[in-house]
Each structure stands twice: as structure tokens, then as C-alpha cells.
PDB file of C-alpha atoms in Angstrom:
ATOM      1  CA  MET A 133       0.000   0.000   0.000  1.00 44.00           C
ATOM      2  CA  ALA A 134       1.450   3.361  -1.042  1.00 50.00           C
ATOM      3  CA  SER A 135       1.730   6.137   1.509  1.00 52.00           C
ATOM      4  CA  THR A 136      -0.276   9.301   0.818  1.00 54.00           C
ATOM      5  CA  SER A 137       1.762  11.546   3.132  1.00 61.00           C
ATOM      6  CA  SER A 138       4.367  13.975   1.831  1.00 62.00           C
ATOM      7  CA  PRO A 139       8.025  12.937   1.462  1.00 67.00           C
ATOM      8  CA  VAL A 140       9.021  15.300   4.286  1.00 63.00           C
ATOM      9  CA  VAL A 141       6.526  13.675   6.676  1.00 61.00           C
ATOM     10  CA  GLN A 142       7.769  10.218   5.635  1.00 67.00           C
ATOM     11  CA  VAL A 143      11.383  11.136   6.433  1.00 66.00           C
ATOM     12  CA  LEU A 144      10.384  12.656   9.773  1.00 63.00           C
ATOM     13  CA  GLN A 145       8.347   9.573  10.667  1.00 65.00           C
ATOM     14  CA  ARG A 146      11.223   7.269   9.721  1.00 68.00           C
ATOM     15  CA  HIS A 147      13.583   9.138  12.063  1.00 62.00           C
ATOM     16  CA  GLY A 148      11.072   9.512  14.892  1.00 59.00           C
ATOM     17  CA  TYR A 149      10.539  13.275  14.625  1.00 56.00           C
ATOM     18  CA  TYR A 150       6.931  13.304  13.470  1.00 50.00           C
ATOM     19  CA  ILE A 151       3.883  12.044  15.315  1.00 50.00           C
ATOM     20  CA  LYS A 152       0.514  12.799  13.743  1.00 54.00           C
ATOM     21  CA  GLY A 153      -1.423  15.369  15.736  1.00 51.00           C
ATOM     22  CA  LEU A 154       1.588  16.541  17.756  1.00 48.00           C
ATOM     23  CA  ASP A 155       3.843  19.522  17.213  1.00 48.00           C
ATOM     24  CA  PHE A 156       7.280  18.232  16.222  1.00 49.00           C
ATOM     25  CA  ARG A 157      10.502  19.937  17.319  1.00 48.00           C
ATOM     26  CA  CYS A 158      12.154  20.653  13.994  1.00 51.00           C
ATOM     27  CA  TRP A 159      10.869  22.644  11.051  1.00 52.00           C
ATOM     28  CA  PHE A 160      11.989  23.291   7.521  1.00 52.00           C
ATOM     29  CA  ASP A 161      12.258  26.756   6.018  1.00 49.00           C
ATOM     30  CA  THR A 162      11.161  27.531   2.456  1.00 47.00           C
ATOM     31  CA  MET A 163      14.516  26.360   1.061  1.00 48.00           C
ATOM     32  CA  GLY A 164      14.220  22.965   2.792  1.00 50.00           C
ATOM     33  CA  LYS A 165      16.878  23.688   5.427  1.00 58.00           C
ATOM     34  CA  LEU A 166      16.333  22.242   8.886  1.00 72.00           C
ATOM     35  CA  MET A 167      15.303  24.799  11.503  1.00 80.00           C
ATOM     36  CA  ASN A 168      15.806  24.068  15.200  1.00 86.00           C
ATOM     37  CA  ALA A 169      13.324  24.830  17.971  1.00 90.00           C
ATOM     38  CA  TYR A 170      14.558  27.093  20.777  1.00 92.00           C
ATOM     39  CA  GLU A 171      13.025  28.306  24.010  1.00 94.00           C
ATOM     40  CA  PHE A 172      13.644  32.028  24.465  1.00 94.00           C
ATOM     41  CA  VAL A 173      13.070  33.292  28.025  1.00 94.00           C
ATOM     42  CA  PHE A 174      13.596  37.007  28.475  1.00 94.00           C
ATOM     43  CA  ILE A 175      12.948  39.834  30.926  1.00 94.00           C
ATOM     44  CA  THR A 176      11.956  43.321  29.807  1.00 93.00           C
ATOM     45  CA  LYS A 177      11.842  46.643  31.652  1.00 91.00           C
ATOM     46  CA  ASP A 178       8.183  47.072  30.785  1.00 86.00           C
ATOM     47  CA  GLY A 179       5.615  44.796  29.219  1.00 80.00           C
ATOM     48  CA  SER A 180       4.689  47.222  26.444  1.00 83.00           C
ATOM     49  CA  LYS A 181       3.664  46.000  23.029  1.00 89.00           C
ATOM     50  CA  LYS A 182       6.449  48.054  21.412  1.00 92.00           C
ATOM     51  CA  VAL A 183       9.173  46.134  23.301  1.00 91.00           C
ATOM     52  CA  LEU A 184       7.674  42.777  22.299  1.00 93.00           C
ATOM     53  CA  GLU A 185       7.364  43.887  18.669  1.00 93.00           C
ATOM     54  CA  THR A 186      11.038  44.896  18.723  1.00 92.00           C
ATOM     55  CA  ALA A 187      12.033  41.429  19.989  1.00 91.00           C
ATOM     56  CA  GLU A 188       9.819  39.815  17.356  1.00 92.00           C
ATOM     57  CA  ASP A 189      11.396  41.957  14.608  1.00 93.00           C
ATOM     58  CA  ILE A 190      14.862  40.858  15.731  1.00 91.00           C
ATOM     59  CA  PHE A 191      13.898  37.192  15.257  1.00 90.00           C
ATOM     60  CA  LYS A 192      12.236  37.866  11.918  1.00 90.00           C
ATOM     61  CA  GLY A 193      15.405  39.666  10.803  1.00 90.00           C
ATOM     62  CA  PHE A 194      17.244  36.361  11.243  1.00 88.00           C
ATOM     63  CA  LYS A 195      14.511  34.446   9.367  1.00 86.00           C
ATOM     64  CA  GLY A 196      13.153  32.984  12.584  1.00 86.00           C
ATOM     65  CA  THR A 197       9.532  32.173  13.299  1.00 87.00           C
ATOM     66  CA  ILE A 198       7.753  32.387  16.626  1.00 90.00           C
ATOM     67  CA  ALA A 199       5.713  29.245  17.280  1.00 90.00           C
ATOM     68  CA  ALA A 200       4.344  30.130  20.735  1.00 91.00           C
ATOM     69  CA  LYS A 201       4.290  33.079  23.131  1.00 93.00           C
ATOM     70  CA  GLU A 202       3.651  33.053  26.854  1.00 92.00           C
ATOM     71  CA  ASP A 203       3.744  36.029  29.219  1.00 92.00           C
ATOM     72  CA  TRP A 204       4.492  35.373  32.871  1.00 92.00           C
ATOM     73  CA  GLY A 205       3.825  38.954  33.933  1.00 92.00           C
ATOM     74  CA  LYS A 206       5.635  41.255  36.328  1.00 94.00           C
ATOM     75  CA  LYS A 207       7.877  39.613  38.922  1.00 93.00           C
ATOM     76  CA  ALA A 208      10.283  40.931  41.552  1.00 93.00           C
ATOM     77  CA  PHE A 209      13.979  40.067  41.249  1.00 92.00           C
ATOM     78  CA  THR A 210      15.962  38.458  44.056  1.00 93.00           C
ATOM     79  CA  TYR A 211      18.646  41.071  43.433  1.00 92.00           C
ATOM     80  CA  LYS A 212      18.826  44.200  41.298  1.00 93.00           C
ATOM     81  CA  MET A 213      19.659  43.810  37.621  1.00 90.00           C
ATOM     82  CA  LYS A 214      20.675  46.909  35.671  1.00 89.00           C
ATOM     83  CA  GLY A 215      19.420  48.991  38.606  1.00 90.00           C
ATOM     84  CA  LEU A 216      15.912  47.494  38.498  1.00 91.00           C
ATOM     85  CA  SER A 217      14.160  45.431  41.153  1.00 93.00           C
ATOM     86  CA  GLU A 218      11.396  43.965  38.946  1.00 94.00           C
ATOM     87  CA  GLY A 219      10.696  43.095  35.328  1.00 94.00           C
ATOM     88  CA  PHE A 220       8.282  41.451  32.918  1.00 95.00           C
ATOM     89  CA  TYR A 221       8.973  37.805  32.048  1.00 95.00           C
ATOM     90  CA  HIS A 222       8.212  36.304  28.625  1.00 95.00           C
ATOM     91  CA  VAL A 223       8.719  32.794  27.214  1.00 94.00           C
ATOM     92  CA  TRP A 224       8.673  32.158  23.474  1.00 94.00           C
ATOM     93  CA  THR A 225       9.223  29.056  21.382  1.00 92.00           C
ATOM     94  CA  VAL A 226      11.081  30.066  18.228  1.00 92.00           C
ATOM     95  CA  ASN A 227      12.280  28.164  15.167  1.00 90.00           C
ATOM     96  CA  MET A 228      15.438  29.258  13.382  1.00 88.00           C
ATOM     97  CA  MET A 229      18.683  28.122  11.821  1.00 85.00           C
ATOM     98  CA  GLY A 230      21.412  27.190  14.297  1.00 82.00           C
ATOM     99  CA  ALA A 231      24.008  29.098  12.270  1.00 82.00           C
ATOM    100  CA  GLU A 232      22.225  32.382  13.052  1.00 85.00           C
ATOM    101  CA  ILE A 233      22.375  32.065  16.865  1.00 88.00           C
ATOM    102  CA  LYS A 234      25.703  33.827  17.433  1.00 90.00           C
ATOM    103  CA  GLU A 235      24.609  36.912  15.474  1.00 92.00           C
ATOM    104  CA  LEU A 236      21.179  36.838  17.128  1.00 91.00           C
ATOM    105  CA  LYS A 237      22.736  36.894  20.608  1.00 93.00           C
ATOM    106  CA  ALA A 238      24.946  39.845  19.618  1.00 93.00           C
ATOM    107  CA  LYS A 239      21.830  41.755  18.481  1.00 92.00           C
ATOM    108  CA  LEU A 240      19.906  40.860  21.671  1.00 92.00           C
ATOM    109  CA  ASN A 241      22.826  42.068  23.818  1.00 92.00           C
ATOM    110  CA  LEU A 242      22.526  45.508  22.200  1.00 92.00           C
ATOM    111  CA  GLU A 243      18.800  45.808  22.906  1.00 90.00           C
ATOM    112  CA  GLU A 244      18.425  48.041  25.986  1.00 90.00           C
ATOM    113  CA  SER A 245      14.805  47.101  26.722  1.00 90.00           C
ATOM    114  CA  ILE A 246      15.781  43.437  27.306  1.00 93.00           C
ATOM    115  CA  ILE A 247      17.300  43.165  30.787  1.00 93.00           C
ATOM    116  CA  ARG A 248      18.333  39.530  30.533  1.00 94.00           C
ATOM    117  CA  TYR A 249      17.600  36.537  28.299  1.00 94.00           C
ATOM    118  CA  LEU A 250      18.206  32.811  27.998  1.00 93.00           C
ATOM    119  CA  LEU A 251      18.089  30.969  24.682  1.00 92.00           C
ATOM    120  CA  LEU A 252      17.974  27.157  24.931  1.00 92.00           C
ATOM    121  CA  LYS A 253      17.781  24.574  22.163  1.00 90.00           C
ATOM    122  CA  LYS A 254      14.863  22.207  22.694  1.00 85.00           C
ATOM    123  CA  ASN A 255      15.456  18.453  22.436  1.00 69.00           C
TER     124      ASN A 255
END
């Protein structure tokens, strides 16, 4: 019996990356290159829409896509960071090429509205 699923799905199934109905951890861009899933946790000075749009534009500038967004709200710090005692926490799941990470981190370090961030590759 011939399979009716796409060749990409067949390859992912063969290697254990694809389960029907579940979100799988790797994606392909329009050129067919493998994109990795990352968890991006970051703290901003304020929770304004402008700051979040700036962060989103940074990822889009590196051809990344944002799969999920979660806001944890305003939380107090254990110790002061950049002279602040509280900040707004955000957690995003992003998909992008691994080769772009070094340049992305350099760009995030220059962004003054982001107090601190953590970018982790998902398994």
C-alpha cells in the first residue's frame, strides 16, 4: 500500500521526529533547510507592546519564526539587575537556523529594553 503523506513527513516519521497530531521539534524553512526549535526566556523593563514587537522583529530579521508566546507577567527580582528590582517575564518558542544564533545573541545584547535573556535549544 502506497503512503499518501508527503516525502518530508515520511522522512520525519522514519527518524522519529513526526507524530501525527503533535507539534514536532524541527521545522523546515522555504529552502528545505532544517530549523531548530529554541526556548527564548527574556525579561523586559516594561511589558509594552512596542518592546515585544522589537524582539519579534529581531527574530524575523534572522529568518526565525515564533511558534508560541507566553507572558508570565511582572515579577520581583531576588537582586537588582541593571538597577531594576522587577521586570516582565516572557517565554517564546522560536524556530530558526542554528548558524544564526551567534549573530542573534549579539543583536539581543545591544537591545536596551531586554534586561536579561536565555536561549535554549529544545530536544
